[in-house]
Coordinates of C-alpha atoms and ligand atoms in Angstrom, one line a residue:
M1 CA -9.1 -1.3 25.5
A2 CA -5.9 0.1 24.1
L3 CA -3.5 -2.1 22.2
P4 CA -1.3 -4.4 24.4
K5 CA 2.2 -3.1 25.0
I6 CA 4.3 -6.1 25.0
N7 CA 8.0 -6.1 24.1
P8 CA 8.1 -9.0 21.6
T9 CA 11.8 -9.8 22.4
M10 CA 10.7 -10.7 26.0
T11 CA 8.3 -13.4 24.9
N12 CA 9.1 -17.1 25.1
A13 CA 8.4 -17.4 21.4
W14 CA 11.0 -14.8 20.5
K15 CA 13.7 -16.6 22.5
K16 CA 12.7 -19.9 21.0
L17 CA 12.9 -18.3 17.5
Q18 CA 16.4 -17.0 18.3
A19 CA 17.6 -20.4 19.2
H20 CA 15.8 -22.1 16.4
Y21 CA 17.2 -19.6 13.9
K22 CA 20.7 -20.9 14.6
D23 CA 19.5 -24.5 13.9
V24 CA 17.9 -23.8 10.5
K25 CA 19.7 -20.7 9.1
D26 CA 22.0 -22.8 6.9
D27 CA 19.4 -25.4 5.8
H28 CA 18.4 -25.4 2.2
M29 CA 14.7 -25.4 1.4
K30 CA 15.1 -27.8 -1.4
D31 CA 16.1 -30.5 1.1
W32 CA 12.9 -29.8 3.1
F33 CA 10.9 -30.3 -0.1
A34 CA 12.7 -33.5 -0.7
Q35 CA 12.1 -34.8 2.8
D36 CA 8.4 -33.9 3.0
E37 CA 6.2 -34.4 0.0
A38 CA 3.3 -32.6 1.7
R39 CA 5.3 -29.4 2.4
A40 CA 3.7 -27.4 -0.4
D41 CA 0.2 -28.4 0.6
K42 CA 0.8 -27.8 4.3
F43 CA 2.1 -24.3 3.6
T44 CA -0.7 -23.3 1.2
I45 CA -3.9 -21.4 1.9
K46 CA -6.8 -21.5 -0.5
W47 CA -9.4 -18.9 0.2
E48 CA -12.0 -17.7 -2.2
D49 CA -10.2 -16.8 -5.5
F50 CA -6.8 -16.7 -3.7
Y51 CA -4.1 -19.4 -3.7
V52 CA -1.4 -18.4 -1.4
D53 CA 1.7 -20.7 -1.4
F54 CA 4.2 -19.8 1.3
S55 CA 6.1 -23.1 1.2
K56 CA 9.1 -21.6 -0.5
N57 CA 10.2 -20.0 2.8
R58 CA 13.2 -20.7 5.0
M59 CA 10.9 -22.1 7.7
T60 CA 9.9 -25.5 9.0
E61 CA 6.7 -26.5 10.8
E62 CA 8.6 -25.8 14.0
T63 CA 9.4 -22.2 12.9
F64 CA 5.8 -21.7 11.9
N65 CA 4.6 -22.9 15.3
Y66 CA 6.9 -20.5 17.2
L67 CA 5.7 -17.7 15.0
L68 CA 2.1 -18.5 15.7
Q69 CA 3.0 -18.6 19.4
L70 CA 4.6 -15.2 19.0
A71 CA 1.2 -13.9 17.6
D72 CA -0.5 -15.3 20.7
E73 CA 2.0 -14.0 23.2
V74 CA 1.7 -10.4 21.9
K75 CA -2.1 -10.8 22.1
L76 CA -2.8 -10.3 18.4
K77 CA -6.3 -11.6 18.7
A78 CA -7.2 -8.9 21.3
A79 CA -5.5 -6.2 19.2
I80 CA -7.6 -7.2 16.1
K81 CA -10.7 -7.0 18.3
S82 CA -9.7 -3.5 19.5
Q83 CA -9.2 -2.2 16.0
F84 CA -12.5 -3.5 14.7
S85 CA -14.4 -2.3 17.8
G86 CA -13.4 1.3 17.1
E87 CA -11.2 1.7 20.2
V88 CA -8.7 4.5 20.2
I89 CA -5.8 2.4 19.1
N90 CA -4.1 5.3 17.4
E91 CA -3.2 6.5 20.9
T92 CA -0.7 9.2 19.9
E93 CA -3.2 11.0 17.8
G94 CA -6.2 10.0 20.1
R95 CA -8.2 8.4 17.3
A96 CA -9.9 5.2 16.4
V97 CA -8.8 3.3 13.2
L98 CA -11.8 2.3 11.2
H99 CA -11.1 2.2 7.5
T100 CA -12.7 -1.3 7.7
A101 CA -16.1 0.4 8.5
L102 CA -15.9 2.1 5.1
R103 CA -16.2 -1.2 3.3
A104 CA -18.7 -2.9 5.7
P105 CA -22.3 -3.6 4.7
E106 CA -24.8 -0.9 5.7
D107 CA -26.3 -3.0 8.6
A108 CA -22.9 -3.4 10.3
N109 CA -22.3 -1.7 13.5
F110 CA -19.1 0.3 13.9
K111 CA -19.0 2.7 16.8
V112 CA -16.8 5.7 17.5
D113 CA -17.4 7.3 20.9
G114 CA -20.5 5.1 21.3
K115 CA -22.0 6.3 18.1
N116 CA -22.7 4.0 15.1
V117 CA -20.8 5.6 12.1
M118 CA -22.5 3.4 9.4
P119 CA -25.3 5.9 8.6
E120 CA -22.8 8.7 7.9
I121 CA -20.7 6.4 5.8
H122 CA -23.7 5.4 3.7
E123 CA -24.9 8.9 3.3
V124 CA -21.5 9.8 1.8
K125 CA -21.5 6.6 -0.3
E126 CA -24.9 7.6 -1.7
K127 CA -23.5 11.0 -2.5
I128 CA -20.5 9.5 -4.3
K129 CA -22.9 7.2 -6.3
T130 CA -25.2 10.0 -7.4
F131 CA -22.4 12.3 -8.3
T132 CA -20.5 9.6 -10.2
N133 CA -23.6 8.7 -12.2
H134 CA -24.3 12.3 -13.1
V135 CA -20.8 12.9 -14.3
V136 CA -20.4 9.6 -16.1
N137 CA -23.7 9.8 -18.0
G138 CA -23.1 13.5 -18.8
N139 CA -26.0 15.0 -16.9
L140 CA -23.7 17.2 -15.0
K141 CA -22.1 19.7 -17.3
G142 CA -19.4 22.3 -17.2
Y143 CA -19.8 26.1 -17.4
T144 CA -20.4 26.1 -21.2
G145 CA -22.9 23.3 -21.1
K146 CA -20.5 20.5 -22.2
P147 CA -20.3 17.2 -20.4
F148 CA -17.1 16.4 -18.5
T149 CA -14.3 14.5 -20.3
D150 CA -11.4 14.8 -17.9
I151 CA -11.0 14.4 -14.1
V152 CA -8.0 15.8 -12.2
N153 CA -7.3 14.4 -8.8
I154 CA -5.2 16.9 -6.8
G155 CA -3.7 15.4 -3.7
I156 CA -0.5 13.8 -2.3
G157 CA 0.4 10.8 -0.2
G158 CA -2.6 8.9 0.8
S159 CA -4.8 11.4 -1.1
D160 CA -3.0 10.4 -4.3
L161 CA -1.2 7.1 -4.2
G162 CA -4.2 4.9 -3.4
P163 CA -6.6 6.3 -6.0
A164 CA -3.9 6.6 -8.6
M165 CA -2.8 3.0 -8.1
V166 CA -6.4 1.7 -8.2
V167 CA -7.4 3.7 -11.3
D168 CA -4.3 2.4 -13.0
A169 CA -4.9 -1.2 -11.9
L170 CA -8.5 -1.1 -13.1
Q171 CA -7.9 0.5 -16.5
F172 CA -9.5 -2.5 -18.1
Y173 CA -12.8 -1.5 -16.4
K174 CA -12.6 2.2 -17.2
N175 CA -15.2 4.4 -18.8
H176 CA -14.7 7.3 -21.3
L177 CA -13.4 9.8 -18.7
T178 CA -9.7 10.5 -18.7
T179 CA -8.2 10.7 -15.2
H180 CA -5.1 12.7 -14.3
F181 CA -3.3 12.9 -11.0
V182 CA -1.4 16.0 -9.9
S183 CA 0.6 15.5 -6.7
N184 CA 4.1 16.9 -6.7
V185 CA 4.7 20.6 -5.8
D186 CA 7.2 20.5 -8.7
G187 CA 5.5 22.8 -11.1
D188 CA 6.4 20.5 -14.0
H189 CA 3.8 18.1 -12.8
V190 CA 0.8 20.4 -12.9
N191 CA 2.0 22.2 -16.1
E192 CA 2.3 18.9 -18.0
V193 CA -1.2 18.0 -16.9
I194 CA -2.6 21.4 -17.8
K195 CA -1.3 20.9 -21.4
K196 CA -3.8 18.1 -21.8
L197 CA -6.8 19.9 -20.4
N198 CA -9.8 21.9 -21.7
P199 CA -11.2 24.1 -18.9
E200 CA -14.7 23.7 -20.3
T201 CA -14.8 19.9 -19.8
T202 CA -12.5 19.3 -16.8
L203 CA -13.6 18.4 -13.3
F204 CA -11.2 19.0 -10.5
V205 CA -11.2 16.8 -7.4
I206 CA -9.2 18.3 -4.5
V207 CA -8.4 15.6 -2.0
S208 CA -6.8 16.5 1.3
K209 CA -7.8 15.1 4.6
T210 CA -6.4 18.2 6.4
F211 CA -6.8 20.7 3.6
T212 CA -3.5 22.3 4.8
T213 CA -1.0 20.3 2.7
Q214 CA 1.3 22.7 0.9
E215 CA 1.6 20.6 -2.3
T216 CA -2.1 20.1 -2.7
L217 CA -3.1 23.7 -2.0
S218 CA -0.4 25.0 -4.3
N219 CA -1.5 22.8 -7.1
A220 CA -5.2 23.5 -6.5
N221 CA -4.5 27.2 -6.6
T222 CA -2.5 27.0 -9.8
L223 CA -5.2 25.0 -11.5
K224 CA -7.9 27.4 -10.3
D225 CA -5.9 30.4 -11.6
W226 CA -5.5 28.6 -14.9
F227 CA -9.2 27.8 -15.0
L228 CA -10.2 31.4 -14.2
K229 CA -8.3 32.6 -17.3
S230 CA -11.2 31.3 -19.3
A231 CA -14.0 31.0 -16.8
T232 CA -15.7 33.2 -14.2
N233 CA -15.7 32.7 -10.4
E234 CA -19.2 31.4 -10.5
A235 CA -18.0 28.5 -12.7
V236 CA -15.7 27.3 -9.9
A237 CA -18.7 25.7 -8.2
K238 CA -19.4 23.6 -11.2
H239 CA -15.9 22.4 -11.8
F240 CA -14.3 22.0 -8.3
V241 CA -15.2 19.5 -5.7
A242 CA -13.3 18.5 -2.6
V243 CA -12.8 15.6 -0.2
S244 CA -11.7 16.6 3.3
T245 CA -12.4 16.6 7.0
N246 CA -11.7 20.4 7.1
L247 CA -15.0 21.7 5.8
S248 CA -14.4 25.4 6.6
S249 CA -11.1 25.6 4.8
V250 CA -12.6 23.9 1.8
Q251 CA -15.4 26.6 1.7
S252 CA -12.8 29.4 2.0
F253 CA -11.1 28.0 -1.1
G254 CA -14.4 28.8 -2.9
I255 CA -15.9 25.4 -3.1
D256 CA -19.7 25.0 -2.9
K257 CA -20.7 23.2 0.3
N258 CA -22.7 20.8 -1.7
N259 CA -19.6 19.8 -3.5
I260 CA -17.8 18.7 -0.4
F261 CA -17.4 15.0 0.2
P262 CA -16.6 14.6 3.9
M263 CA -14.3 12.1 5.5
W264 CA -13.4 11.4 9.1
D265 CA -10.4 11.6 11.4
W266 CA -10.7 7.9 12.1
V267 CA -9.6 7.2 8.6
G268 CA -5.8 7.4 8.2
G269 CA -4.6 9.0 5.0
R270 CA -2.8 5.9 3.7
F271 CA -5.9 3.8 4.4
S272 CA -8.4 6.2 2.9
L273 CA -9.0 5.1 -0.7
W274 CA -12.1 3.3 0.5
S275 CA -13.7 6.7 1.6
A276 CA -14.6 9.6 -0.6
V277 CA -10.8 9.8 -1.3
G278 CA -11.7 7.1 -3.8
L279 CA -14.0 9.5 -5.7
S280 CA -11.6 9.6 -8.7
V281 CA -11.8 5.8 -8.7
S282 CA -15.6 5.8 -8.7
L283 CA -15.6 8.4 -11.5
A284 CA -13.1 6.4 -13.6
V285 CA -14.6 3.0 -13.4
G286 CA -18.2 3.7 -12.2
Y287 CA -19.8 3.4 -8.8
D288 CA -20.6 -0.3 -9.1
H289 CA -17.0 -1.2 -9.7
F290 CA -16.0 1.1 -6.8
N291 CA -18.5 -0.7 -4.6
S292 CA -17.1 -4.1 -5.7
L293 CA -13.7 -3.0 -4.7
L294 CA -15.1 -2.2 -1.2
S295 CA -16.9 -5.5 -0.9
G296 CA -13.7 -7.4 -1.8
A297 CA -11.9 -5.6 0.9
N298 CA -14.7 -6.4 3.3
K299 CA -14.4 -10.1 2.5
M300 CA -10.7 -9.9 3.4
D301 CA -11.6 -8.0 6.6
E302 CA -13.9 -10.9 7.6
H303 CA -11.3 -13.5 6.8
F304 CA -8.7 -11.5 8.8
K305 CA -11.0 -11.1 11.8
N306 CA -12.4 -14.6 12.0
E307 CA -9.9 -17.0 10.5
D308 CA -7.5 -19.1 12.6
F309 CA -4.1 -17.6 12.5
K310 CA -2.6 -20.7 10.9
T311 CA -4.8 -20.2 7.8
N312 CA -5.1 -16.4 8.0
I313 CA -3.5 -14.9 5.0
P314 CA -2.5 -11.5 6.3
V315 CA -1.3 -13.0 9.6
V316 CA 0.8 -15.6 8.0
L317 CA 2.4 -13.1 5.6
A318 CA 3.2 -10.8 8.5
L319 CA 4.7 -13.6 10.6
I320 CA 7.0 -14.7 7.7
S321 CA 8.1 -11.1 7.2
V322 CA 8.9 -10.7 10.9
W323 CA 11.0 -14.0 10.7
Y324 CA 13.2 -12.5 8.0
N325 CA 13.3 -9.0 9.3
N326 CA 14.1 -9.8 12.9
F327 CA 16.0 -13.1 12.7
F328 CA 17.6 -13.3 9.3
E329 CA 18.1 -9.5 9.5
A330 CA 16.8 -9.0 6.0
E331 CA 16.5 -5.3 5.3
S332 CA 14.1 -5.2 2.5
E333 CA 11.3 -7.0 0.8
A334 CA 10.3 -7.0 -2.8
V335 CA 6.9 -7.1 -4.2
I336 CA 6.7 -8.4 -7.8
P337 CA 3.3 -8.4 -9.5
Y338 CA 3.2 -10.3 -12.8
S339 CA 0.7 -7.7 -14.1
Q340 CA 1.4 -4.5 -15.8
Y341 CA -1.8 -3.2 -14.3
L342 CA -0.2 -3.3 -10.9
N343 CA 2.6 -1.1 -12.1
Q344 CA 2.1 1.4 -9.3
F345 CA 1.4 -1.1 -6.5
A346 CA 4.9 -1.1 -4.9
T347 CA 4.9 2.7 -4.8
Y348 CA 1.5 2.7 -3.1
L349 CA 2.6 0.0 -0.7
Q350 CA 5.7 2.0 0.3
Q351 CA 3.6 4.6 2.0
G352 CA 1.4 2.0 3.7
I353 CA 4.3 0.0 5.0
M354 CA 7.0 2.6 5.6
E355 CA 4.9 5.4 6.9
S356 CA 3.1 3.0 9.2
N357 CA 5.9 0.9 10.6
G358 CA 9.0 3.1 10.2
K359 CA 9.1 3.7 14.0
S360 CA 11.8 3.4 16.6
V361 CA 9.9 4.1 19.8
D362 CA 7.6 1.4 21.2
R363 CA 4.1 1.7 22.6
N364 CA 5.5 2.3 26.1
G365 CA 7.5 5.3 24.8
N366 CA 10.8 3.5 25.0
L367 CA 13.5 3.4 22.3
I368 CA 13.5 0.1 20.5
D369 CA 16.5 -2.1 20.2
Y370 CA 15.2 -4.5 17.5
Q371 CA 14.3 -3.9 13.9
T372 CA 10.9 -2.6 12.8
G373 CA 9.5 -1.5 9.4
T374 CA 10.9 -3.2 6.3
L375 CA 12.0 -1.4 3.2
I376 CA 9.6 -2.3 0.4
W377 CA 10.3 -2.0 -3.3
G378 CA 9.4 -3.7 -6.5
E379 CA 8.3 -3.5 -10.2
P380 CA 6.2 -5.7 -12.3
G381 CA 7.5 -8.9 -13.8
T382 CA 8.7 -9.7 -16.4
N383 CA 10.3 -6.3 -16.7
A384 CA 11.9 -6.6 -13.2
Q385 CA 13.6 -9.8 -14.3
H386 CA 15.6 -7.7 -16.9
A387 CA 16.4 -5.0 -14.3
F388 CA 17.3 -6.1 -10.8
F389 CA 16.6 -9.9 -10.5
Q390 CA 20.4 -10.5 -11.0
L391 CA 20.9 -9.2 -7.4
I392 CA 18.1 -11.2 -6.0
H393 CA 19.5 -14.4 -7.6
Q394 CA 23.2 -14.0 -7.1
G395 CA 23.7 -10.9 -4.8
T396 CA 24.9 -11.0 -1.2
K397 CA 21.6 -9.8 0.3
L398 CA 18.6 -11.9 1.3
I399 CA 15.5 -10.4 -0.2
P400 CA 12.3 -12.1 0.5
A401 CA 9.8 -11.5 -2.3
D402 CA 6.1 -11.7 -2.9
F403 CA 5.2 -12.9 -6.3
I404 CA 1.7 -11.9 -7.4
G405 CA 0.0 -13.4 -10.4
F406 CA -3.4 -13.9 -12.0
V407 CA -4.5 -17.2 -13.4
K408 CA -6.7 -15.7 -16.1
S409 CA -5.8 -12.7 -18.2
L410 CA -8.2 -9.9 -19.0
H411 CA -7.0 -9.5 -22.6
G412 CA -7.7 -13.1 -23.6
N413 CA -4.4 -13.5 -25.6
Q414 CA -3.4 -17.0 -24.3
D415 CA 0.0 -16.9 -25.8
H416 CA 1.0 -13.8 -23.8
Q417 CA -0.7 -15.2 -20.7
D418 CA 1.2 -18.5 -20.9
K419 CA 4.5 -16.8 -21.5
L420 CA 3.9 -14.4 -18.5
T421 CA 2.8 -17.3 -16.2
S422 CA 5.8 -19.5 -17.2
N423 CA 8.1 -16.7 -16.1
F424 CA 6.1 -16.2 -12.9
L425 CA 6.5 -19.8 -12.0
A426 CA 10.0 -20.2 -13.2
Q427 CA 11.4 -17.4 -11.1
T428 CA 10.2 -18.7 -7.7
E429 CA 11.4 -22.2 -8.8
A430 CA 14.8 -20.8 -9.7
L431 CA 15.1 -18.8 -6.5
L432 CA 14.3 -21.9 -4.5
H433 CA 16.5 -24.4 -6.3
G434 CA 19.4 -22.4 -7.6
K435 CA 21.9 -24.3 -9.7
T436 CA 24.8 -26.3 -8.3
G437 CA 28.4 -26.4 -9.6
A438 CA 27.8 -30.0 -10.8
E439 CA 24.8 -28.9 -12.8
V440 CA 26.8 -26.0 -14.3
I441 CA 29.7 -28.4 -15.3
A442 CA 27.2 -30.9 -16.8
E443 CA 26.1 -28.1 -19.2
G444 CA 29.7 -28.1 -20.5
T445 CA 30.8 -24.8 -18.9
K446 CA 34.6 -24.1 -18.8
E447 CA 35.9 -24.9 -15.4
E448 CA 37.1 -21.3 -14.6
I449 CA 33.6 -19.9 -15.4
V450 CA 31.7 -22.4 -13.2
P451 CA 31.7 -20.4 -10.0
F452 CA 30.1 -17.4 -11.8
K453 CA 27.2 -19.5 -13.0
V454 CA 26.4 -21.2 -9.7
F455 CA 23.1 -20.1 -8.1
E456 CA 22.9 -20.7 -4.4
G457 CA 19.1 -20.8 -4.4
N458 CA 17.3 -20.9 -1.0
K459 CA 15.8 -17.5 -1.7
P460 CA 12.4 -17.1 -0.1
T461 CA 9.3 -16.2 -1.9
N462 CA 5.5 -16.2 -1.3
T463 CA 3.3 -16.9 -4.3
I464 CA 0.0 -15.1 -4.3
F465 CA -2.0 -16.5 -7.2
I466 CA -5.4 -14.8 -7.8
N467 CA -8.0 -16.0 -10.2
K468 CA -8.5 -12.7 -12.1
L469 CA -7.8 -9.0 -11.7
S470 CA -11.2 -7.5 -10.9
P471 CA -12.4 -4.7 -8.6
E472 CA -13.3 -7.3 -6.0
S473 CA -10.1 -9.2 -6.1
L474 CA -8.1 -6.0 -6.0
G475 CA -10.0 -4.9 -2.9
K476 CA -9.2 -8.2 -1.2
F477 CA -5.6 -7.9 -2.3
I478 CA -5.1 -4.3 -1.0
A479 CA -6.8 -5.1 2.3
M480 CA -4.6 -8.2 2.7
Y481 CA -1.5 -5.9 2.8
E482 CA -3.2 -3.4 5.1
H483 CA -3.8 -6.1 7.7
K484 CA -0.3 -7.4 7.2
I485 CA 1.0 -3.9 8.2
F486 CA -1.3 -3.9 11.3
V487 CA -0.1 -7.3 12.5
Q488 CA 3.5 -6.4 12.1
G489 CA 2.9 -3.1 14.0
V490 CA 1.2 -5.1 16.8
I491 CA 4.1 -7.5 17.0
W492 CA 6.8 -4.8 17.0
N493 CA 4.9 -3.0 19.7
I494 CA 4.7 0.3 17.8
F495 CA 2.0 2.7 16.9
S496 CA 1.3 2.1 13.1
Y497 CA -1.2 4.8 12.6
D498 CA 0.7 8.0 13.3
Q499 CA 3.3 9.6 11.0
F500 CA 5.1 12.3 13.1
G501 CA 8.3 11.5 11.1
V502 CA 7.1 13.5 8.1
E503 CA 6.5 16.7 10.1
L504 CA 10.0 18.1 10.7
G505 CA 10.9 18.4 7.0
K506 CA 7.6 20.2 6.4
Q507 CA 8.3 22.7 9.2
L508 CA 11.8 23.4 8.0
A509 CA 10.7 23.8 4.3
N510 CA 8.2 26.5 5.4
K511 CA 11.0 28.3 7.3
I512 CA 13.4 28.2 4.3
L513 CA 10.6 29.3 1.9
Q514 CA 10.2 32.5 4.0
E515 CA 13.9 33.1 3.8
F516 CA 13.8 33.1 0.0
N517 CA 11.9 36.4 0.0
T518 CA 13.7 38.2 2.9
S519 CA 17.1 39.0 4.0
N520 CA 16.4 37.4 7.4
S521 CA 18.2 34.2 8.0
N522 CA 17.5 31.4 10.4
N523 CA 20.3 29.6 12.1
H524 CA 21.4 26.9 9.6
D525 CA 24.3 24.6 9.6
A526 CA 27.1 25.7 7.2
S527 CA 26.1 23.2 4.5
T528 CA 22.5 24.3 4.3
A529 CA 23.3 28.0 4.6
N530 CA 25.7 27.7 1.6
L531 CA 23.1 25.8 -0.5
L532 CA 20.4 28.3 0.3
N533 CA 22.6 31.2 -0.7
Y534 CA 23.7 29.4 -3.8
Y535 CA 20.0 29.1 -4.8
K536 CA 19.2 32.7 -3.8
G537 CA 22.1 33.8 -6.1
F538 CA 20.2 32.5 -9.1
N539 CA 16.6 33.4 -8.2
Ligands
F6P611 O1 3.0 13.9 4.8 C1 2.4 12.8 5.0 C2 0.9 12.9 5.0 O2 0.4 13.4 6.1 C3 0.2 11.5 4.7 O3 0.1 10.8 5.8 C4 -1.0 11.9 4.0 O4 -1.5 10.8 3.3 C5 -0.5 13.0 3.1 O5 0.4 13.7 3.9 C6 -1.6 14.0 2.6 O6 -2.3 14.6 3.6 P1 -3.7 15.4 3.3 O7 -4.6 14.3 2.8 O8 -4.1 15.9 4.7 O9 -3.4 16.4 2.3

């Protein structure tokens, strides 16, 4: 069955939420806390090593019930079932969406066109495992007989952001191999990486689902040319591997067919780090850690699939986000991990959320007249506190934020951990309570300065407190956001798994590129024509 095609604004729940919004929009959360001692407990989900407190939100139990009703009315349960059963829910591209199969146990049964895909997945996982072990323990050697020291992941978008974020997040678990990522077609990127490499000891992993992406192929060719300055063509087979669905183009590039790690069209690029796209992760931290990442994600999948919506973490987070996006008209959401290891998390999530849910046509093909995808941004705390928190605390915009923290540190320095955690807890408390004029006066502030020091408070946050950053907890955490994206797409009645919006720019860039080398000119607007000629004048 395809996904249901229900306009959310036509549901009873939506209408109730609209009316209810008017009733609660000016209420202050701190009054709700004062009135109900059990509020924090009622709005907290404890699951495995996750403690998710969503009580600091501008919602009451009534709000929550309407949001849950909305999930029922848009037939979320059936949609989840359709996704996990391998139905063609990516209708516009005619594909199933089964990144969840990649992290399922071997005896699971995920079917595409009636065929169980688990044997193929496990064949590739075995290949990743064997290859990783050979590279890590030095059995596999470069063309001069030396073991590999450096890995270069060449890819962009989903073929870069996921692996790069995870390798960074799991630095603590890393082995001796140094991992580099080359993505931008800006030659500075590849050139700076080249400066750090020795061709004799570098392994190149070209990651491209389509193997047609301009940036990736340009960078791969540049690196191959550089490599061939010191090595022969035969050496390419020892130093270049590829992850792709496009096996013939990979072979034409000169890669040995044994060095190809296949993937499938039912894995979306931005959801692909669980496939062989995660090869760089496996190489960087070892296959066992890679596998723990997958099993963590699988635990979150089971939770998402089976848990009641009321205590279902991704569903609850998605509903809260819809509440702010569509009723409070909040334009963006911040994600603030109190972990330097999650430095790249917001950037990674931007593709997941904005490429998936940045749509304005619904599943019936009609133009949408309500808001869809949220803008997502963020930086790790405490740095973010010294950069943009001023605006969250005292600006004019409502910015709901997820605060992510870890109860235990990996470094073991309790002084740092306590200081970090005190900031983590203090910020959501400050955002909730604010500071009244009376409190500011009581501090002895001069009267004319008082208004500037008042904090309105009432700023919504979710606190996601995880026991410890490990491959498994990271897997759960990433999968949590993946499912949140899916739930929001279902509610907004959009197709979350296509990305046609990135195509037009690519097509025009190719046309313009051709014009650089000829006198032919396409029909451009005057502004673009001037800019193009200005560039040509210098090059
Ligand atoms: O331009 C967007 C996009 O198509 C992403 O969806 C994808 O992750 C990225 O480009 C890279 O694509 P590929 O893996 O095919 O090179």
